[in-house]
């Protein structure tokens, strides 16, 4: 399950996973983000705020997640991962090799620093 907000003025999408991710979560996000990208060309930033990585509901959800990344990574300038999970650092290092966006990990205590970084 994921909640999200799109700051249309700044082109920043904030995702807040709160339970295992479902395939439908990515469909809901895409329904909001795709029209914005279509009219603005890209998202300035994606901020993922999660105390820990919640995993996926099932294999289909993991596949849908990978498809979402594949279809959108070139449309995002920056990705801030706000988490205390060790996966945050791993995602920062691995993501820089496979996706077009600049990726940075922020510990949860530095969440307030993620938004200004993302908005620049």
PDB file of C-alpha atoms in Angstrom:
ATOM      1  CA  UNK A   1       0.000   0.000   0.000  1.00  0.00           C
ATOM      2  CA  UNK A   2       1.305   3.450  -0.884  1.00  0.00           C
ATOM      3  CA  UNK A   3      -0.019   6.953  -0.393  1.00  0.00           C
ATOM      4  CA  UNK A   4       1.275   9.775  -2.539  1.00  0.00           C
ATOM      5  CA  UNK A   5       1.076  13.485  -3.206  1.00  0.00           C
ATOM      6  CA  UNK A   6       1.998  15.309  -6.392  1.00  0.00           C
ATOM      7  CA  UNK A   7       3.193  18.868  -5.842  1.00  0.00           C
ATOM      8  CA  UNK A   8       2.252  20.162  -9.292  1.00  0.00           C
ATOM      9  CA  UNK A   9       3.757  23.587  -8.711  1.00  0.00           C
ATOM     10  CA  UNK A  10       7.241  22.147  -8.121  1.00  0.00           C
ATOM     11  CA  UNK A  11       6.908  18.898 -10.061  1.00  0.00           C
ATOM     12  CA  UNK A  12       7.676  16.740  -7.010  1.00  0.00           C
ATOM     13  CA  UNK A  13       6.020  13.385  -6.320  1.00  0.00           C
ATOM     14  CA  UNK A  14       6.144  12.148  -2.725  1.00  0.00           C
ATOM     15  CA  UNK A  15       5.527   8.432  -2.158  1.00  0.00           C
ATOM     16  CA  UNK A  16       4.883   6.977   1.289  1.00  0.00           C
ATOM     17  CA  UNK A  17       4.768   3.175   1.331  1.00  0.00           C
ATOM     18  CA  UNK A  18       2.978   1.933   4.440  1.00  0.00           C
ATOM     19  CA  UNK A  19       2.588  -1.761   3.749  1.00  0.00           C
ATOM     20  CA  UNK A  20       3.442  -4.350   1.144  1.00  0.00           C
ATOM     21  CA  UNK A  21       3.304  -2.799  -2.316  1.00  0.00           C
ATOM     22  CA  UNK A  22       0.522  -4.028  -4.602  1.00  0.00           C
ATOM     23  CA  UNK A  23       0.407  -3.959  -8.401  1.00  0.00           C
ATOM     24  CA  UNK A  24      -2.529  -1.560  -8.216  1.00  0.00           C
ATOM     25  CA  UNK A  25      -0.419   0.965  -6.295  1.00  0.00           C
ATOM     26  CA  UNK A  26       1.682   1.595  -9.391  1.00  0.00           C
ATOM     27  CA  UNK A  27      -1.404   1.867 -11.591  1.00  0.00           C
ATOM     28  CA  UNK A  28      -2.815   4.550  -9.262  1.00  0.00           C
ATOM     29  CA  UNK A  29       0.436   6.506  -9.186  1.00  0.00           C
ATOM     30  CA  UNK A  30       0.816   6.300 -12.976  1.00  0.00           C
ATOM     31  CA  UNK A  31      -2.752   7.585 -13.456  1.00  0.00           C
ATOM     32  CA  UNK A  32      -1.755  10.813 -11.690  1.00  0.00           C
ATOM     33  CA  UNK A  33       1.873  11.127 -12.789  1.00  0.00           C
ATOM     34  CA  UNK A  34       1.596  10.259 -16.486  1.00  0.00           C
ATOM     35  CA  UNK A  35      -0.687  13.207 -17.389  1.00  0.00           C
ATOM     36  CA  UNK A  36       1.626  15.555 -15.464  1.00  0.00           C
ATOM     37  CA  UNK A  37       4.686  14.241 -17.300  1.00  0.00           C
ATOM     38  CA  UNK A  38       2.778  14.481 -20.580  1.00  0.00           C
ATOM     39  CA  UNK A  39       2.110  18.171 -20.054  1.00  0.00           C
ATOM     40  CA  UNK A  40       5.347  19.169 -18.262  1.00  0.00           C
ATOM     41  CA  UNK A  41       7.872  16.786 -19.818  1.00  0.00           C
ATOM     42  CA  UNK A  42       9.189  15.377 -16.547  1.00  0.00           C
ATOM     43  CA  UNK A  43       9.044  15.291 -12.776  1.00  0.00           C
ATOM     44  CA  UNK A  44      11.674  17.392 -11.076  1.00  0.00           C
ATOM     45  CA  UNK A  45      11.892  14.892  -8.249  1.00  0.00           C
ATOM     46  CA  UNK A  46      10.524  11.789  -6.604  1.00  0.00           C
ATOM     47  CA  UNK A  47      10.797  11.554  -2.824  1.00  0.00           C
ATOM     48  CA  UNK A  48      10.253   8.144  -1.271  1.00  0.00           C
ATOM     49  CA  UNK A  49       9.582   8.355   2.462  1.00  0.00           C
ATOM     50  CA  UNK A  50       9.644   4.961   4.170  1.00  0.00           C
ATOM     51  CA  UNK A  51      10.924   4.019   7.612  1.00  0.00           C
ATOM     52  CA  UNK A  52      11.679   0.596   6.129  1.00  0.00           C
ATOM     53  CA  UNK A  53      11.092  -1.157   2.811  1.00  0.00           C
ATOM     54  CA  UNK A  54       7.703  -2.876   3.111  1.00  0.00           C
ATOM     55  CA  UNK A  55       8.246  -5.459   0.371  1.00  0.00           C
ATOM     56  CA  UNK A  56       5.656  -6.531  -2.157  1.00  0.00           C
ATOM     57  CA  UNK A  57       2.275  -8.160  -1.810  1.00  0.00           C
ATOM     58  CA  UNK A  58       3.256 -10.819  -4.365  1.00  0.00           C
ATOM     59  CA  UNK A  59       5.496 -11.485  -7.360  1.00  0.00           C
ATOM     60  CA  UNK A  60       3.125  -9.653  -9.712  1.00  0.00           C
ATOM     61  CA  UNK A  61       3.487  -6.503  -7.615  1.00  0.00           C
ATOM     62  CA  UNK A  62       7.290  -6.741  -7.804  1.00  0.00           C
ATOM     63  CA  UNK A  63       7.085  -7.088 -11.596  1.00  0.00           C
ATOM     64  CA  UNK A  64       4.724  -4.100 -11.830  1.00  0.00           C
ATOM     65  CA  UNK A  65       7.149  -2.089  -9.687  1.00  0.00           C
ATOM     66  CA  UNK A  66      10.039  -2.895 -12.037  1.00  0.00           C
ATOM     67  CA  UNK A  67       7.898  -1.949 -15.046  1.00  0.00           C
ATOM     68  CA  UNK A  68       6.994   1.350 -13.403  1.00  0.00           C
ATOM     69  CA  UNK A  69      10.685   2.109 -12.868  1.00  0.00           C
ATOM     70  CA  UNK A  70      11.522   1.125 -16.443  1.00  0.00           C
ATOM     71  CA  UNK A  71       8.758   3.296 -17.868  1.00  0.00           C
ATOM     72  CA  UNK A  72       9.397   6.383 -15.731  1.00  0.00           C
ATOM     73  CA  UNK A  73      13.058   6.638 -14.707  1.00  0.00           C
ATOM     74  CA  UNK A  74      13.962   8.857 -17.678  1.00  0.00           C
ATOM     75  CA  UNK A  75      11.152  11.263 -16.736  1.00  0.00           C
ATOM     76  CA  UNK A  76      12.504  12.072 -13.252  1.00  0.00           C
ATOM     77  CA  UNK A  77      15.490  14.357 -12.608  1.00  0.00           C
ATOM     78  CA  UNK A  78      16.149  13.409  -8.958  1.00  0.00           C
ATOM     79  CA  UNK A  79      15.135  10.674  -6.544  1.00  0.00           C
ATOM     80  CA  UNK A  80      15.446  11.112  -2.782  1.00  0.00           C
ATOM     81  CA  UNK A  81      15.140   7.945  -0.710  1.00  0.00           C
ATOM     82  CA  UNK A  82      14.330   8.826   2.907  1.00  0.00           C
ATOM     83  CA  UNK A  83      14.757   5.743   5.071  1.00  0.00           C
ATOM     84  CA  UNK A  84      16.794   4.146   7.804  1.00  0.00           C
ATOM     85  CA  UNK A  85      16.686   0.844   5.961  1.00  0.00           C
ATOM     86  CA  UNK A  86      20.059  -0.402   4.692  1.00  0.00           C
ATOM     87  CA  UNK A  87      18.356  -0.664   1.305  1.00  0.00           C
ATOM     88  CA  UNK A  88      18.465   3.138   1.052  1.00  0.00           C
ATOM     89  CA  UNK A  89      22.237   3.205   0.631  1.00  0.00           C
ATOM     90  CA  UNK A  90      22.157   0.197  -1.667  1.00  0.00           C
ATOM     91  CA  UNK A  91      19.475   1.830  -3.828  1.00  0.00           C
ATOM     92  CA  UNK A  92      21.544   5.014  -4.062  1.00  0.00           C
ATOM     93  CA  UNK A  93      24.624   3.172  -5.324  1.00  0.00           C
ATOM     94  CA  UNK A  94      22.910   0.655  -7.587  1.00  0.00           C
ATOM     95  CA  UNK A  95      20.323   3.117  -8.888  1.00  0.00           C
ATOM     96  CA  UNK A  96      23.001   5.450 -10.196  1.00  0.00           C
ATOM     97  CA  UNK A  97      24.115   2.694 -12.592  1.00  0.00           C
ATOM     98  CA  UNK A  98      20.700   1.728 -13.944  1.00  0.00           C
ATOM     99  CA  UNK A  99      18.468   4.784 -13.953  1.00  0.00           C
ATOM    100  CA  UNK A 100      18.762   8.228 -15.472  1.00  0.00           C
ATOM    101  CA  UNK A 101      17.817  10.181 -12.327  1.00  0.00           C
ATOM    102  CA  UNK A 102      20.279  11.434  -9.735  1.00  0.00           C
ATOM    103  CA  UNK A 103      19.650   9.307  -6.617  1.00  0.00           C
ATOM    104  CA  UNK A 104      20.445  10.272  -3.038  1.00  0.00           C
ATOM    105  CA  UNK A 105      19.761   8.512   0.256  1.00  0.00           C
ATOM    106  CA  UNK A 106      18.720  10.502   3.333  1.00  0.00           C
ATOM    107  CA  UNK A 107      18.431   8.940   6.801  1.00  0.00           C
ATOM    108  CA  UNK A 108      14.957   9.437   8.273  1.00  0.00           C
ATOM    109  CA  UNK A 109      16.319  12.034  10.728  1.00  0.00           C
ATOM    110  CA  UNK A 110      17.331  14.155   7.707  1.00  0.00           C
ATOM    111  CA  UNK A 111      13.949  14.013   5.974  1.00  0.00           C
ATOM    112  CA  UNK A 112      13.663  17.805   6.034  1.00  0.00           C
ATOM    113  CA  UNK A 113      16.819  18.027   3.903  1.00  0.00           C
ATOM    114  CA  UNK A 114      15.418  15.811   1.144  1.00  0.00           C
ATOM    115  CA  UNK A 115      12.820  18.297  -0.109  1.00  0.00           C
ATOM    116  CA  UNK A 116      15.175  21.263  -0.669  1.00  0.00           C
ATOM    117  CA  UNK A 117      17.682  18.955  -2.370  1.00  0.00           C
ATOM    118  CA  UNK A 118      14.975  17.530  -4.617  1.00  0.00           C
ATOM    119  CA  UNK A 119      13.542  20.923  -5.527  1.00  0.00           C
ATOM    120  CA  UNK A 120      16.852  22.378  -6.800  1.00  0.00           C
TER     121      UNK A 120
END
